[in-house]
CSV table of C-alpha atoms and ligand atoms in Angstrom, one decimal:
chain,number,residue,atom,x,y,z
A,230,UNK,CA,-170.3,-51.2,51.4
A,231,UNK,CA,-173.3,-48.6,49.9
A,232,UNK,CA,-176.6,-49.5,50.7
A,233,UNK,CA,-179.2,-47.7,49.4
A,234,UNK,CA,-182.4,-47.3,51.5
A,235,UNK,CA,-186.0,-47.2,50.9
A,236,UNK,CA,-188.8,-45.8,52.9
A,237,UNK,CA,-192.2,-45.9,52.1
A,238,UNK,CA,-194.2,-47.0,55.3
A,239,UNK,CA,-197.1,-43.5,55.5
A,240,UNK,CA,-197.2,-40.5,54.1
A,241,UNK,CA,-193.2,-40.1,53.3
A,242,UNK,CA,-191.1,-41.3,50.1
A,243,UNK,CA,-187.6,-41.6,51.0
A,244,UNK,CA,-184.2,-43.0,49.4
A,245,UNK,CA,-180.9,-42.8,51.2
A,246,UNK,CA,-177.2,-43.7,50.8
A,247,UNK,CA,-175.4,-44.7,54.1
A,248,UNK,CA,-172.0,-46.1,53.6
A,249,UNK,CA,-169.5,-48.9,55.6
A,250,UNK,CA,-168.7,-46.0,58.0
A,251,UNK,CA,-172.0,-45.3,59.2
A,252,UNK,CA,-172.0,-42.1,57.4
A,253,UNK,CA,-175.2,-40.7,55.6
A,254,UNK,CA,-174.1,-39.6,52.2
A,255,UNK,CA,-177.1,-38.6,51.1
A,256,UNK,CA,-181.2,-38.4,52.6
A,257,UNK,CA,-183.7,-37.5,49.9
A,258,UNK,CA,-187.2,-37.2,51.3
A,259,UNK,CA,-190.3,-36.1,49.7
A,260,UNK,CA,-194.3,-36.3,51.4
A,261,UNK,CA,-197.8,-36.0,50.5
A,262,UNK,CA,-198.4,-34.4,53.7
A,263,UNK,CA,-199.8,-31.2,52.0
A,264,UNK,CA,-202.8,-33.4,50.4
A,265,UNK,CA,-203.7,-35.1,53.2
A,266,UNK,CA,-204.1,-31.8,55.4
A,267,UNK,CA,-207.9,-30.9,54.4
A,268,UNK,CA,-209.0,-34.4,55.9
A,269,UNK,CA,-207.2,-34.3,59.4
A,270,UNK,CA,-205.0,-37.7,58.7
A,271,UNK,CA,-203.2,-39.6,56.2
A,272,UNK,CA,-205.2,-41.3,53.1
A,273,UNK,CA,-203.9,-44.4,52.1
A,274,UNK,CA,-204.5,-43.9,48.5
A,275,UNK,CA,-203.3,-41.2,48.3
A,276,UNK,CA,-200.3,-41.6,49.7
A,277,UNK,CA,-199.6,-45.0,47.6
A,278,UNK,CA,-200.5,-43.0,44.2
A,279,UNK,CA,-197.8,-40.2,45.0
A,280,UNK,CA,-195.3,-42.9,46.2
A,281,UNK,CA,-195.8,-44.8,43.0
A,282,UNK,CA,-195.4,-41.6,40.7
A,283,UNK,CA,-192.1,-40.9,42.8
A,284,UNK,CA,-190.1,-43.3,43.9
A,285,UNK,CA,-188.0,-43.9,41.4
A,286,UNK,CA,-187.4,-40.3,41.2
A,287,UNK,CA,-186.4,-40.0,44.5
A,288,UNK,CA,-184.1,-42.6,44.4
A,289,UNK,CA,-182.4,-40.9,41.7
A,290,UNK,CA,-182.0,-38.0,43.9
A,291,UNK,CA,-180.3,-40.1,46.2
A,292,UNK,CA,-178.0,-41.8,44.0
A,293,UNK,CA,-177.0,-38.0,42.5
A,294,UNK,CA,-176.7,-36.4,46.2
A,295,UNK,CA,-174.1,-39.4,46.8
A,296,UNK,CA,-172.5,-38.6,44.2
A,297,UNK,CA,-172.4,-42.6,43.5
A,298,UNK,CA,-173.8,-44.4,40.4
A,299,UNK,CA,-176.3,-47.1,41.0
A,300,UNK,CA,-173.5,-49.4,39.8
A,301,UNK,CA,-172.0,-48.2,43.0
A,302,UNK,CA,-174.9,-49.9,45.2
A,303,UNK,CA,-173.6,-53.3,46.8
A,304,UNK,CA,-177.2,-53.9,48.1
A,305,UNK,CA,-180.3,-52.4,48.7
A,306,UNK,CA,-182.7,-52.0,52.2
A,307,UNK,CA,-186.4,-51.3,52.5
A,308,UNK,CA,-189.2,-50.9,55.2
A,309,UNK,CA,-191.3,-54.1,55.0
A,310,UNK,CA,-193.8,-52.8,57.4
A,311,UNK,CA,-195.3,-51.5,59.9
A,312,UNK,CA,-197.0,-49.2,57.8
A,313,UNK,CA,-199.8,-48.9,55.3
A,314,UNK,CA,-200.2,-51.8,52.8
A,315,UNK,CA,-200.1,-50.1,49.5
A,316,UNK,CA,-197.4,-47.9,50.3
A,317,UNK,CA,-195.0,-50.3,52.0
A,318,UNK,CA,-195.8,-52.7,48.5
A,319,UNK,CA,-194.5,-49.6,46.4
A,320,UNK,CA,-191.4,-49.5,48.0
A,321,UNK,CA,-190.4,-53.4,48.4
A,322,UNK,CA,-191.6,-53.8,45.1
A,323,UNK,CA,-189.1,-51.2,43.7
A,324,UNK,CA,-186.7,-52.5,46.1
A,325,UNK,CA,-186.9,-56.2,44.4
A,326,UNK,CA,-187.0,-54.7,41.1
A,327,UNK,CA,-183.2,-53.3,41.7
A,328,UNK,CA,-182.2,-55.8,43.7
A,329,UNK,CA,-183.1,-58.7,40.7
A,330,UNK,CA,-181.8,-56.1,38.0
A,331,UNK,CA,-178.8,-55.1,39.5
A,332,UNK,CA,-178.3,-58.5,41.4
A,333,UNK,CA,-177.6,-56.9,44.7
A,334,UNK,CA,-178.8,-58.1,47.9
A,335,UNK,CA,-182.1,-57.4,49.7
A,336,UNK,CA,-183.1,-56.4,53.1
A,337,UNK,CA,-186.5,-55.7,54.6
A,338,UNK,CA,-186.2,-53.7,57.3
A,339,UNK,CA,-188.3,-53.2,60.3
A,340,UNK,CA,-190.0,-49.9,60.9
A,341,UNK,CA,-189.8,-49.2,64.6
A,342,UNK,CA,-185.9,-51.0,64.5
A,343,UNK,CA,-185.0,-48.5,62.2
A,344,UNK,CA,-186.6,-45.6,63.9
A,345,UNK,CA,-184.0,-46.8,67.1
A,346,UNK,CA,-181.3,-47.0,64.7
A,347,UNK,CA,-181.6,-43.5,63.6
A,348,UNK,CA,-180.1,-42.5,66.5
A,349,UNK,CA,-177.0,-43.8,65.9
A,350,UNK,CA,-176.6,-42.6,62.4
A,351,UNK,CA,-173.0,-40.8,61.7
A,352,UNK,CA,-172.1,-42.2,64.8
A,353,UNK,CA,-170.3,-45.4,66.6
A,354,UNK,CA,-172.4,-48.0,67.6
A,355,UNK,CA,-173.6,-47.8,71.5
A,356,UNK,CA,-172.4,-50.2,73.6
A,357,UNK,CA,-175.4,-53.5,74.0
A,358,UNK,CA,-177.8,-53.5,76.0
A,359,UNK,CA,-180.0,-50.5,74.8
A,360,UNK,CA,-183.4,-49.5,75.8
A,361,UNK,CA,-185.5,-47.7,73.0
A,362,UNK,CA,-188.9,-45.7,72.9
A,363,UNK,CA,-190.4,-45.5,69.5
A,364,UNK,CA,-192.8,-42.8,69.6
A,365,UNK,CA,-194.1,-42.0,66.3
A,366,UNK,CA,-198.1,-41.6,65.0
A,367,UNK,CA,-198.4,-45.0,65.0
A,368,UNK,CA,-196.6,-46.2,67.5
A,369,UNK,CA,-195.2,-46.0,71.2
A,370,UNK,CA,-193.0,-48.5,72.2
A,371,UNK,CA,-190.4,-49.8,75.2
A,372,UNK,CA,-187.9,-52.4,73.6
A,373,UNK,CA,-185.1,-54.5,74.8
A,374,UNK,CA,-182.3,-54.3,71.9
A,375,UNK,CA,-179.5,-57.0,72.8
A,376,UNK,CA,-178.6,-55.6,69.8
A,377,UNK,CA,-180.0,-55.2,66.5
A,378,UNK,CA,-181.4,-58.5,65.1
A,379,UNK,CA,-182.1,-59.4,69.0
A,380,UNK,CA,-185.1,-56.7,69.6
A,381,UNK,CA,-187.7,-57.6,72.1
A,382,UNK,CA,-190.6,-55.9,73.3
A,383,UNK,CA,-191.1,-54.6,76.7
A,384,UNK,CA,-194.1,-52.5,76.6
A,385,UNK,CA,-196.6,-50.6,73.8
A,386,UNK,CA,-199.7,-48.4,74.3
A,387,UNK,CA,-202.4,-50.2,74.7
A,388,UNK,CA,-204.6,-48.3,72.7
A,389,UNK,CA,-203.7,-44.6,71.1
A,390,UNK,CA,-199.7,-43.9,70.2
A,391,UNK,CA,-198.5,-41.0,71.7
A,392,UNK,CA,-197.9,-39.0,67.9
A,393,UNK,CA,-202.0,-40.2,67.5
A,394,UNK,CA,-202.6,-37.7,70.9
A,395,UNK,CA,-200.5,-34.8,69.6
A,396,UNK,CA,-202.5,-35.1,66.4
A,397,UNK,CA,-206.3,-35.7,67.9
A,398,UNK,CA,-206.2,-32.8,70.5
A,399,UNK,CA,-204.9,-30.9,68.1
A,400,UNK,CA,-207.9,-31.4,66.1
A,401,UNK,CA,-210.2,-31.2,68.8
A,402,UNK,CA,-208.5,-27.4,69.3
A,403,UNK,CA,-208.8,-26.6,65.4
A,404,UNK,CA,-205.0,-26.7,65.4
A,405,UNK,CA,-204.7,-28.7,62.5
A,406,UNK,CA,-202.5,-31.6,61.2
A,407,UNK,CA,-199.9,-33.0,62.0
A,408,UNK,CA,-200.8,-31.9,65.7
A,409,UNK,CA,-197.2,-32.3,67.2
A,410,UNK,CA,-195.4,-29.4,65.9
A,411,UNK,CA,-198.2,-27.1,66.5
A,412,UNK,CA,-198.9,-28.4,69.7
A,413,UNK,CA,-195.5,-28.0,71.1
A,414,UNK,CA,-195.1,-24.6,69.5
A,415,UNK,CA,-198.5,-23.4,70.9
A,416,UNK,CA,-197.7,-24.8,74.7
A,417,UNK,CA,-194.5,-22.9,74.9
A,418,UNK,CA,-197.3,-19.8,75.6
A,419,UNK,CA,-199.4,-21.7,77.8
A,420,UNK,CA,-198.8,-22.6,81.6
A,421,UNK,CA,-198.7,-26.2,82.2
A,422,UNK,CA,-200.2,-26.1,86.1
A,423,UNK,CA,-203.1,-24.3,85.2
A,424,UNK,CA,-205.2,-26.8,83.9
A,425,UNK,CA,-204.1,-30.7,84.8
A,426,UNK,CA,-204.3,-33.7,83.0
A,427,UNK,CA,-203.3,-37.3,83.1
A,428,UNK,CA,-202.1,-40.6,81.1
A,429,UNK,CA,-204.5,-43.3,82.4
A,430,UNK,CA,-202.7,-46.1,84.7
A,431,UNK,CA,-201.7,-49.8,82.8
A,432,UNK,CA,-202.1,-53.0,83.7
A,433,UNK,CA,-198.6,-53.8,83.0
A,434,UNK,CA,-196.2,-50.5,84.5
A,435,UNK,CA,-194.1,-50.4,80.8
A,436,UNK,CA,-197.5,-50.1,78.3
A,437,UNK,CA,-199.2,-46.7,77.5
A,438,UNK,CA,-202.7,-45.8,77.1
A,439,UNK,CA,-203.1,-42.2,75.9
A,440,UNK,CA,-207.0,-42.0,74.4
A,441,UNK,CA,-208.2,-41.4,77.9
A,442,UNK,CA,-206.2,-37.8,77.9
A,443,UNK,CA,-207.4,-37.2,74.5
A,444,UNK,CA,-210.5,-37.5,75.8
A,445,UNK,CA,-210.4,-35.5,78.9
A,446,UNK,CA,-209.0,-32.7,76.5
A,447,UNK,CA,-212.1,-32.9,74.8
A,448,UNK,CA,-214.2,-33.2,77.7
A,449,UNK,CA,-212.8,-30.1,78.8
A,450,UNK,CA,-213.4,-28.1,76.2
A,451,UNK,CA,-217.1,-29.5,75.3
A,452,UNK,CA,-217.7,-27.2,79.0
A,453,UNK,CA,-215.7,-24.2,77.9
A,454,UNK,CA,-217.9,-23.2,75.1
A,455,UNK,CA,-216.6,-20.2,72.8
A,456,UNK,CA,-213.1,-20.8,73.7
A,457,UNK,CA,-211.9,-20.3,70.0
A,458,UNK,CA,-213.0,-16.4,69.6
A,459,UNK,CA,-211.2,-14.4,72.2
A,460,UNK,CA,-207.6,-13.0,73.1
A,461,UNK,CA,-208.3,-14.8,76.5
A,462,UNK,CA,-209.3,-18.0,75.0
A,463,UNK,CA,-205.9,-18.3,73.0
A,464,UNK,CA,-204.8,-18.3,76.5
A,465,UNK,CA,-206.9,-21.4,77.4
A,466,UNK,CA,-206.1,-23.5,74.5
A,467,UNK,CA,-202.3,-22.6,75.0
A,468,UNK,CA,-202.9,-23.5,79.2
A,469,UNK,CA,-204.5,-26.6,77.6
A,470,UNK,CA,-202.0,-27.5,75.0
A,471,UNK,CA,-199.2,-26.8,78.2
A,472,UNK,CA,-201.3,-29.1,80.5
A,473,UNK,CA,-201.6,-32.1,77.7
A,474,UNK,CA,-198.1,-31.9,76.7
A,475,UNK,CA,-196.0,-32.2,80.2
A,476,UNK,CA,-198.4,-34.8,80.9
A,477,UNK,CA,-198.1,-36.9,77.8
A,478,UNK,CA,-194.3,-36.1,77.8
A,479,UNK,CA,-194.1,-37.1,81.6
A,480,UNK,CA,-195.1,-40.5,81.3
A,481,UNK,CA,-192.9,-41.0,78.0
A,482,UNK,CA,-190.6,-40.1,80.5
A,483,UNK,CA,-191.1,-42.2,83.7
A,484,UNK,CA,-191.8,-45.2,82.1
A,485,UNK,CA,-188.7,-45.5,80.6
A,486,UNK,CA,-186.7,-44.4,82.7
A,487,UNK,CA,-188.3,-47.1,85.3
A,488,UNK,CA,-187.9,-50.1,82.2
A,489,UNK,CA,-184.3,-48.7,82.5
A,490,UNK,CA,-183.5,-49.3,86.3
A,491,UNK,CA,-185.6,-52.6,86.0
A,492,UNK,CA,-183.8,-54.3,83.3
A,493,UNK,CA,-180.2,-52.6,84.4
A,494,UNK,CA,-179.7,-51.1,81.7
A,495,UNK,CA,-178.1,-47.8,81.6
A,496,UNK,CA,-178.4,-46.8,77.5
A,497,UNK,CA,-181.6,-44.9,76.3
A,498,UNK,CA,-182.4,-44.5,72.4
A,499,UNK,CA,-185.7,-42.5,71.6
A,500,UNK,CA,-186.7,-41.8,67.8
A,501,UNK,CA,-190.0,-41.2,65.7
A,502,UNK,CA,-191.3,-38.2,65.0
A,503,UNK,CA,-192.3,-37.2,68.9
A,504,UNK,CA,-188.5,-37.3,69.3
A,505,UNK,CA,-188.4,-34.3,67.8
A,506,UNK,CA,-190.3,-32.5,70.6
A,507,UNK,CA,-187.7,-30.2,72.4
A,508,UNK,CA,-189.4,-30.3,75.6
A,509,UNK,CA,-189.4,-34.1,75.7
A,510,UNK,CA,-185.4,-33.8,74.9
A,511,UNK,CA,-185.0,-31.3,77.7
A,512,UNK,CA,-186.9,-33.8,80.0
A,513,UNK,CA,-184.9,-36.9,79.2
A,514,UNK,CA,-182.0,-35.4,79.3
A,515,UNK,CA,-182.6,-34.1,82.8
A,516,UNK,CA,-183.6,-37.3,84.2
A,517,UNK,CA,-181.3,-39.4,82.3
A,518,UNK,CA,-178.4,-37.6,84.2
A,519,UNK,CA,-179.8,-37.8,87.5
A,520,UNK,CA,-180.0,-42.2,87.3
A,521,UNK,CA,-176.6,-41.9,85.4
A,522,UNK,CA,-178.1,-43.1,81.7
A,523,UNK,CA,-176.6,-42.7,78.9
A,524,UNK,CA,-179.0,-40.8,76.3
A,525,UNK,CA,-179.6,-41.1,72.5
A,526,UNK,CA,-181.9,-39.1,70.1
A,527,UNK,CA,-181.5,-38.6,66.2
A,528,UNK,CA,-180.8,-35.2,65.1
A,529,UNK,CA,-184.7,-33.8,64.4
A,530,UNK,CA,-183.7,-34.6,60.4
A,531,UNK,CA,-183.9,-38.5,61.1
A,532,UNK,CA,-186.7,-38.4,63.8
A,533,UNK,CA,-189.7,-38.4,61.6
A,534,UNK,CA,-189.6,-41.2,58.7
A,535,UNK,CA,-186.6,-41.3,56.5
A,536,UNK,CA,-184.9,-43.7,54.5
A,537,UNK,CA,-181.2,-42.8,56.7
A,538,UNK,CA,-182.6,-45.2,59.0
A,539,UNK,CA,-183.7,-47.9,56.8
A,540,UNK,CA,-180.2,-47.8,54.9
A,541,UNK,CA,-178.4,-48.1,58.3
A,542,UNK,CA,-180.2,-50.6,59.8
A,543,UNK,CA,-180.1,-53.0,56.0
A,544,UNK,CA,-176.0,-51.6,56.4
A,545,UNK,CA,-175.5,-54.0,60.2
A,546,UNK,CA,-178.2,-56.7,58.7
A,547,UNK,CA,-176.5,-57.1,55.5
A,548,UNK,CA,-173.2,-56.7,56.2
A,549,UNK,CA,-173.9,-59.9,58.7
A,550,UNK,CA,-175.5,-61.5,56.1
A,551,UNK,CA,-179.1,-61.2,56.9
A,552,UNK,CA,-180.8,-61.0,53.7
A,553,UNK,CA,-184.2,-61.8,52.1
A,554,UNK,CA,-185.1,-63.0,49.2
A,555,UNK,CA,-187.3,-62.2,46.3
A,556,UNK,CA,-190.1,-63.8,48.4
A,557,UNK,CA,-189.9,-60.5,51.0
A,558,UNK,CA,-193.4,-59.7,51.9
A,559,UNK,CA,-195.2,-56.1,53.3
A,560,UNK,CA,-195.8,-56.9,57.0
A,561,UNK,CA,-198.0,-53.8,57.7
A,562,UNK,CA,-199.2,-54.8,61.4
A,563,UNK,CA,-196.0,-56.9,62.6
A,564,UNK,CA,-195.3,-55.4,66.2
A,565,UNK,CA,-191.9,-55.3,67.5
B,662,LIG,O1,-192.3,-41.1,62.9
B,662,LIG,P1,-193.3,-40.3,62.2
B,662,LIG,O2,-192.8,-39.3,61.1
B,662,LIG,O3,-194.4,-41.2,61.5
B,662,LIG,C1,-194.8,-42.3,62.0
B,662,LIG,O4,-194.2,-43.4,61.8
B,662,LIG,O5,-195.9,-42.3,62.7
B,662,LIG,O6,-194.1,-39.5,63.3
B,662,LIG,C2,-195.2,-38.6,63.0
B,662,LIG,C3,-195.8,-38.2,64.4
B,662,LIG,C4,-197.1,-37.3,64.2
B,662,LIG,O7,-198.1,-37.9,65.1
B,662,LIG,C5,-196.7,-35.9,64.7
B,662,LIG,O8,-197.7,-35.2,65.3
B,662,LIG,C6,-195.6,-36.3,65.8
B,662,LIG,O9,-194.9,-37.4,65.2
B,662,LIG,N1,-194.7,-35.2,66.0
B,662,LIG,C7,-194.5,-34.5,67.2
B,662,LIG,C8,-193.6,-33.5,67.0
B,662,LIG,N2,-193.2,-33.5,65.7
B,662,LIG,C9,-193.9,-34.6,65.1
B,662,LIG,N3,-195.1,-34.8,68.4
B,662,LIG,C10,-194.8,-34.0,69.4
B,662,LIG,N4,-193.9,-32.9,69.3
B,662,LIG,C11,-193.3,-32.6,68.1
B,662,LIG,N5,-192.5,-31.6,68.0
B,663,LIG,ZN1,-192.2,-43.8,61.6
């Protein structure tokens, strides 16, 4: 069975093949990310406009990478949300367009899900139960999978996703956008003792709350004025970028590994674009050996949003017949 996979949820348009062996025969991915740079975060118009012009494109891209005809196809899967509203309703609304003209089978697929599933892309299936952390932009999340249509939530940030961090203290340091990548790159300078930081505590030990480091970052440099001029200043945004980083990364960490040895469960998935962060990797993976946990992350290809994911995920739901109908609608703030 091909399914052919749709992504459409921010700033990405994606189309993918994965096939009944879990392999990914093909990933086309194209972004408006360059347009969206002068204003410091995504646009929503923007980013529906360009997905509308193309999609179909893309797919096509797909289909030729595959090297499969869309005759080929024996059903197609798509992000229903969460995401933006106008960009999620350009890609289900393609998606139904194939799926009545071609009389294949829909399904709408769950953003965050598929984020865990990209980490077990061209791979066997783990064995059940799994924790996952999705920490993308928009989200940071602990979930329970039983396994993939039994996904349960067992903690979010309470306020600013992890990704959102990254990308505010990176404008607040005239890094620019996105402020992940830069961040991480610029930290691996800095010294991450010099100047300490903080996540703010939680009510509830497995939820999040990241806006009050972003703003501590800020406070910090509101009372180092001129930092931005000198050799000695790239210095402090580096020791700042160090400092922000362990501690964001730290509490990704912990908190996981603690939902891990309170539910007894001893598989850990992490995907979204954050995944991608080396450091974080190198931090897992150290923990995750000393409490005996099995670790999974997507190579850094599927960690930030790709239609891989969605493809694999609509693969297990279709081929267990979990299907929608014509009826499927954008769900752009469905949680977990
Ligand atoms: O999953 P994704 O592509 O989109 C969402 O669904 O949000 O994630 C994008 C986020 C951005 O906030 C970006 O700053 C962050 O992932 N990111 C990183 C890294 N690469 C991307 N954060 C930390 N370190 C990175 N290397
Ligand atoms: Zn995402």
């Amino acid at each position: 069975m091909k399914i052919l996979g749709i992504e459409s949820s921010c700033d990405e348009t994606s189309a993918a093949v994965v096939d009944g062996k879990n392999r990914v025969r093909s990933n086309a991915v194209t972004s408006s990310l360059r347009y969206h740079k002068r204003y410091g975060g995504i646009i929503p118009e923007i980013a529906f406009r360009m997905q509308l012009e193309t999609v179909a494109a893309v797919a096509g891209c797909a289909l030729e990478e595959a090297g499969v005809a869309v005759g080929d196809i024996d059903g197609i899967a798509v992000t229903k949300g969460p995401g933006l509203l106008g960009s999620l309703l350009v890609g289900i609304s393609f998606a139904k367009a194939l799926s009545l003209s071609r009389r294949l089978p829909l399904a709408g697929v769950n953003h965050l899900y598929s984020h865990i599933y990209a980490c077990f892309l061209n791979k066997p299936l783990p064995r059940m139960p799994v924790m996952a952390l999705v920490v993308s932009g928009g989200h940071t999340s602990l979930f329970h999978c039983k396994d993939f249509s039994h996904i349960s939530l067992v903690g979010s940030t309470r306020d600013d996703a992890a990704g959102e961090a990254f990308d505010k203290v990176a404008k607040i340091l005239g890094l620019g956008y996105p402020g992940g990548p830069v961040i991480e790159k610029t930290a691996r300078k800095g010294d991450p003792r010099r100047i300490s930081f903080s996540c703010s505590n939680t009510k509830h030990p497995f939820d999040f709350s990241f806006s009050g480091i972003k703003t501590a970052v800020l406070y910090y440099v509101q009372k180092n004025p001129g930092w931005s001029s000198t050799r000695k200043d790239r210095q402090l945004i580096a020791d700042i970028c160090a400092g922000f980083q362990h501690a964001v990364l730290s509490c990704l960490v912990e908190k996981s590994i603690a939902a891990c040895r309170a539910k007894k469960i001893y598989s850990l998935a992490v995907g979204g674009g954050v995944a991608a962060n080396s450091l974080l990797r190198e931090m897992f993976a150290s923990r995750a050996t000393e409490e005996g946990i099995e670790l999974y992350f997507p190579p850094r290809e599927f960690c930030m949003d790709n239609a891989a994911m969605v493809a694999g995920m609509g693969h297990w739901l279709l081929s267990r017949g979990c299907a929608d109908d014509l009826t499927l609608d954008a769900a752009p703030t469905e949680r977990g």
